[in-house]
Structures are given as C-alpha cells and as structure tokens.
C-alpha cells in the first residue's frame, strides 16, 4: 500500500503540475512549485499517518470513488468536480502569467496558510471518522455509524469545510484573482452533494437525523 500511495501521489502531482505550468507557459513559476510542494507533502504526510493509524480508511480513499451501492448522480457529480478542478488549475496558471506572476506576498502567505490548514482539518476529520469515504454510500461492510466527535461536534461535514479552505487558499497563493471566481461554483457543487449525502444518511443511517438536529451547521460555521 505504501508504493501505491507514493505512485498515486506522484501521478496526481505530475498531472496537476502539467496543467499549472501548461497554463503559465513556463516552469519557472515559484508559486506554482510552492503549491505542488504543499499538495505533495500534505498528501504524503496524511497518507502515511493514515497507513499507520487507519489502513482501512486509507484503502477506501485510495480506491476510485465508484461503487455499486453509490448513486449514479454522485458519480457524475464527482466527475464534474474533478474536471472543474483541472480546468481551474490551468486557468490559474494562465491568469498568473497574464498578470506577470505578480501578487502581494501577504496574500500569498495567507493562501499558503489556508491550504495547509485545509490539510490539517482533513486530517482531524480522518482521525474522528473512519468512514470518511470519497463516495456517498452507506458502508455497512465496515459497520458504518454516526460520528459526532472531533470536528463533527461542530460541523456535519468538516471535510467540505477543509475543501473550502483549499479553494480559497490556492488562488491567493498563486496570485490569481480569476481562480477566486471559481470558488462560488465549487461551493454550489459541494452544497448539492451535501444535500444528496444527508438525504442518504437520514434514510439509511440510524441516528443521523437526531445528530443533524443537534449539530446545525453543515460546512460553513454560523452560516449553513
């Protein structure tokens, strides 16, 4: 599983780098390399930690998010988010190049901090929830149950909150205002998936309705 983790991380980084630098038209983009460094090290650190703490969850997350008990609409939504992610990277590379790779350093530092914070929140989510699958499905084979500890005591979908930090942090780090215009689209897609996921959990996971009544907010504290 270690070799697979390293290979998957490397392949994903190469693909993301190709899109970033392809859009930028140059490999000499320090902010682009900085982002890849954070994404690569974050993925490896979290993956290696999961390999030791929760191998079953790591195995679940390393498989393609396509399962027989997963709704078809969720498969299509995940595909759409993935394609949008890759288009976003290319667009931010082109936007940064058009702006002369400028950008204010305080905003770049803030972007890096938000991106790192996203990984920290995701790791905290994994520590609390061994059922944090990338696919919306009831994991009866793994004894799926309601989790209400850790970040789940505050938010019903803390991983989506981590994704939101990532969507905000990356454009700031890269110095791409255009990248920020994609954020509302990502938020809408996450909101749609949240509604679908909660409908499935309320219908099939005992105790989830009571949990949702206790924890009001989904992934934006104080708002939604």
Short mmCIF file of C-alpha atoms in Angstrom, two decimals:
data_model
loop_
_atom_site.label_atom_id
_atom_site.label_comp_id
_atom_site.label_asym_id
_atom_site.label_seq_id
_atom_site.Cartn_x
_atom_site.Cartn_y
_atom_site.Cartn_z
CA UNK A 1 0.00 0.00 0.00
CA UNK A 2 2.97 2.31 0.60
CA UNK A 3 4.16 2.02 -3.00
CA UNK A 4 0.65 2.63 -4.27
CA UNK A 5 0.33 5.74 -2.09
CA UNK A 6 3.61 7.16 -3.39
CA UNK A 7 2.79 6.36 -7.01
CA UNK A 8 -0.72 7.80 -6.85
CA UNK A 9 0.58 10.98 -5.22
CA UNK A 10 3.33 11.31 -7.83
CA UNK A 11 0.99 10.77 -10.77
CA UNK A 12 -1.52 13.27 -9.42
CA UNK A 13 1.22 15.85 -8.82
CA UNK A 14 2.62 15.42 -12.33
CA UNK A 15 -0.84 15.88 -13.82
CA UNK A 16 -1.56 18.96 -11.72
CA UNK A 17 1.87 20.39 -12.48
CA UNK A 18 1.36 19.86 -16.20
CA UNK A 19 -1.87 21.86 -16.05
CA UNK A 20 -0.48 24.64 -13.86
CA UNK A 21 2.72 25.15 -15.81
CA UNK A 22 0.98 24.48 -19.11
CA UNK A 23 -1.36 27.36 -18.39
CA UNK A 24 1.51 29.53 -17.16
CA UNK A 25 3.66 28.72 -20.18
CA UNK A 26 6.78 28.33 -18.07
CA UNK A 27 8.28 26.02 -15.47
CA UNK A 28 9.96 28.92 -13.69
CA UNK A 29 6.98 29.82 -11.54
CA UNK A 30 7.90 29.72 -7.88
CA UNK A 31 4.35 29.98 -6.59
CA UNK A 32 3.37 27.02 -8.76
CA UNK A 33 6.21 24.94 -7.34
CA UNK A 34 5.25 26.08 -3.85
CA UNK A 35 1.69 24.87 -4.34
CA UNK A 36 2.84 21.50 -5.66
CA UNK A 37 5.16 21.19 -2.67
CA UNK A 38 2.28 21.77 -0.24
CA UNK A 39 -0.08 19.44 -2.11
CA UNK A 40 2.50 16.67 -2.41
CA UNK A 41 3.84 16.84 1.13
CA UNK A 42 0.33 17.23 2.56
CA UNK A 43 -0.95 14.19 0.70
CA UNK A 44 2.03 12.05 1.67
CA UNK A 45 2.05 13.10 5.32
CA UNK A 46 -1.68 12.46 5.75
CA UNK A 47 -1.44 9.23 3.77
CA UNK A 48 1.49 7.87 5.78
CA UNK A 49 -0.24 8.83 9.00
CA UNK A 50 -3.41 7.02 7.88
CA UNK A 51 -1.36 3.99 6.86
CA UNK A 52 -0.31 3.64 10.46
CA UNK A 53 -3.50 4.78 12.21
CA UNK A 54 -6.35 3.60 9.96
CA UNK A 55 -5.27 1.43 7.00
CA UNK A 56 -8.89 0.59 6.16
CA UNK A 57 -9.73 4.25 5.64
CA UNK A 58 -6.60 4.80 3.57
CA UNK A 59 -7.54 1.83 1.39
CA UNK A 60 -11.06 3.22 0.98
CA UNK A 61 -9.77 6.63 -0.04
CA UNK A 62 -7.18 5.26 -2.45
CA UNK A 63 -9.76 3.36 -4.49
CA UNK A 64 -11.70 5.02 -7.28
CA UNK A 65 -14.86 6.64 -5.85
CA UNK A 66 -17.09 4.33 -7.89
CA UNK A 67 -19.10 1.69 -6.01
CA UNK A 68 -22.09 -0.48 -6.80
CA UNK A 69 -24.03 0.99 -3.86
CA UNK A 70 -23.24 4.59 -4.87
CA UNK A 71 -25.87 6.72 -6.60
CA UNK A 72 -25.19 7.39 -10.26
CA UNK A 73 -25.72 11.12 -9.77
CA UNK A 74 -22.93 11.17 -7.19
CA UNK A 75 -20.56 9.54 -9.67
CA UNK A 76 -21.36 12.19 -12.27
CA UNK A 77 -21.03 14.99 -9.74
CA UNK A 78 -17.60 13.76 -8.65
CA UNK A 79 -16.53 13.58 -12.28
CA UNK A 80 -17.72 17.14 -12.81
CA UNK A 81 -15.84 18.41 -9.76
CA UNK A 82 -12.69 16.62 -10.90
CA UNK A 83 -12.84 18.11 -14.40
CA UNK A 84 -13.54 21.55 -12.97
CA UNK A 85 -10.54 21.19 -10.65
CA UNK A 86 -8.20 20.50 -13.57
CA UNK A 87 -9.65 23.35 -15.66
CA UNK A 88 -9.24 25.61 -12.61
CA UNK A 89 -5.55 24.81 -12.29
CA UNK A 90 -4.90 25.56 -15.96
CA UNK A 91 -6.90 28.80 -15.79
CA UNK A 92 -4.99 29.99 -12.73
CA UNK A 93 -1.68 29.31 -14.46
CA UNK A 94 -2.75 31.35 -17.47
CA UNK A 95 -4.15 34.11 -15.25
CA UNK A 96 -0.96 34.36 -13.18
CA UNK A 97 1.12 34.55 -16.38
CA UNK A 98 -1.09 37.29 -17.82
CA UNK A 99 -0.52 39.30 -14.63
CA UNK A 100 3.25 38.86 -14.81
CA UNK A 101 3.28 36.39 -11.91
CA UNK A 102 2.74 39.26 -9.53
CA UNK A 103 0.77 39.22 -6.33
CA UNK A 104 1.14 40.58 -2.83
CA UNK A 105 3.24 38.48 -0.52
CA UNK A 106 0.86 38.83 2.47
CA UNK A 107 -1.89 37.30 0.32
CA UNK A 108 0.44 34.52 -0.84
CA UNK A 109 1.34 33.72 2.76
CA UNK A 110 -2.34 33.74 3.71
CA UNK A 111 -3.07 31.40 0.79
CA UNK A 112 -0.33 29.00 1.87
CA UNK A 113 -1.62 29.08 5.45
CA UNK A 114 -5.20 28.34 4.33
CA UNK A 115 -4.02 25.47 2.13
CA UNK A 116 -2.03 23.92 4.99
CA UNK A 117 -4.97 24.49 7.36
CA UNK A 118 -7.18 22.58 4.90
CA UNK A 119 -4.93 19.53 5.20
CA UNK A 120 -4.92 19.85 8.99
CA UNK A 121 -8.73 19.95 9.09
CA UNK A 122 -8.97 16.95 6.77
CA UNK A 123 -6.52 15.02 8.97
CA UNK A 124 -8.62 15.88 12.03
CA UNK A 125 -11.69 14.65 10.17
CA UNK A 126 -9.96 11.36 9.34
CA UNK A 127 -8.91 10.97 12.97
CA UNK A 128 -12.54 11.23 14.08
CA UNK A 129 -14.27 9.41 11.24
CA UNK A 130 -13.05 6.10 9.86
CA UNK A 131 -15.97 6.14 7.38
CA UNK A 132 -14.87 9.29 5.52
CA UNK A 133 -15.17 7.74 2.08
CA UNK A 134 -14.83 9.87 -1.06
CA UNK A 135 -18.06 8.26 -2.30
CA UNK A 136 -21.52 8.91 -0.87
CA UNK A 137 -22.54 5.46 0.30
CA UNK A 138 -23.54 3.56 3.42
CA UNK A 139 -20.59 1.39 4.42
CA UNK A 140 -22.47 -1.47 6.01
CA UNK A 141 -19.49 -3.75 5.36
CA UNK A 142 -17.46 -1.59 7.75
CA UNK A 143 -20.07 -1.09 10.47
CA UNK A 144 -20.98 2.43 9.42
CA UNK A 145 -22.31 4.54 12.31
CA UNK A 146 -22.90 8.18 13.19
CA UNK A 147 -19.78 10.12 14.22
CA UNK A 148 -20.31 13.13 16.49
CA UNK A 149 -16.86 13.70 17.99
CA UNK A 150 -13.93 15.88 16.94
CA UNK A 151 -14.89 18.37 14.20
CA UNK A 152 -18.22 16.56 13.81
CA UNK A 153 -19.30 18.07 17.13
CA UNK A 154 -19.30 21.46 15.37
CA UNK A 155 -19.92 20.73 11.67
CA UNK A 156 -21.76 17.90 9.96
CA UNK A 157 -19.33 17.94 7.00
CA UNK A 158 -15.93 19.18 8.20
CA UNK A 159 -14.15 17.73 5.17
CA UNK A 160 -16.13 20.07 2.93
CA UNK A 161 -15.07 22.92 5.20
CA UNK A 162 -11.48 21.83 4.57
CA UNK A 163 -12.17 21.82 0.82
CA UNK A 164 -13.49 25.37 1.08
CA UNK A 165 -10.23 26.47 2.74
CA UNK A 166 -8.35 24.82 -0.11
CA UNK A 167 -10.47 26.55 -2.77
CA UNK A 168 -9.81 29.92 -1.12
CA UNK A 169 -6.14 29.35 -0.33
CA UNK A 170 -4.85 28.13 -3.70
CA UNK A 171 -5.80 31.22 -5.78
CA UNK A 172 -4.34 33.50 -3.12
CA UNK A 173 -1.12 31.51 -3.07
CA UNK A 174 -0.88 31.59 -6.87
CA UNK A 175 -1.84 35.24 -7.17
CA UNK A 176 -4.85 34.52 -9.40
CA UNK A 177 -8.00 36.62 -8.93
CA UNK A 178 -9.60 34.58 -11.70
CA UNK A 179 -9.19 31.48 -9.53
CA UNK A 180 -11.33 33.07 -6.84
CA UNK A 181 -14.22 33.39 -9.31
CA UNK A 182 -14.39 29.59 -9.42
CA UNK A 183 -14.95 29.36 -5.65
CA UNK A 184 -18.74 30.01 -5.72
CA UNK A 185 -19.11 27.25 -8.33
CA UNK A 186 -17.23 24.79 -6.12
CA UNK A 187 -19.34 25.85 -3.14
CA UNK A 188 -22.59 25.25 -5.05
CA UNK A 189 -21.40 21.80 -6.14
CA UNK A 190 -20.42 20.93 -2.57
CA UNK A 191 -23.79 22.19 -1.31
CA UNK A 192 -25.62 19.98 -3.83
CA UNK A 193 -23.55 16.98 -2.77
CA UNK A 194 -24.21 17.78 0.89
CA UNK A 195 -27.96 17.73 0.32
CA UNK A 196 -27.75 14.40 -1.52
CA UNK A 197 -25.45 12.91 1.11
CA UNK A 198 -27.63 13.95 4.00
CA UNK A 199 -30.72 12.55 2.33
CA UNK A 200 -28.97 9.18 2.00
CA UNK A 201 -27.72 9.28 5.60
CA UNK A 202 -31.09 10.26 7.04
CA UNK A 203 -32.75 7.43 5.15
CA UNK A 204 -30.22 4.69 5.86
CA UNK A 205 -28.02 5.53 8.85
CA UNK A 206 -29.69 5.08 12.26
CA UNK A 207 -29.31 8.14 14.48
CA UNK A 208 -28.27 10.56 11.77
CA UNK A 209 -31.47 12.61 11.87
CA UNK A 210 -31.07 13.16 15.61
CA UNK A 211 -27.42 14.09 15.10
CA UNK A 212 -28.34 16.61 12.38
CA UNK A 213 -30.86 18.17 14.75
CA UNK A 214 -28.12 18.65 17.37
CA UNK A 215 -25.40 19.97 15.04
CA UNK A 216 -27.00 22.73 12.99
CA UNK A 217 -24.29 23.76 10.55
CA UNK A 218 -23.06 21.73 7.63
CA UNK A 219 -19.69 23.12 6.49
CA UNK A 220 -19.78 26.91 6.94
CA UNK A 221 -19.80 27.70 10.68
CA UNK A 222 -22.55 30.14 11.60
CA UNK A 223 -23.97 30.27 8.07
CA UNK A 224 -25.02 26.90 6.64
#
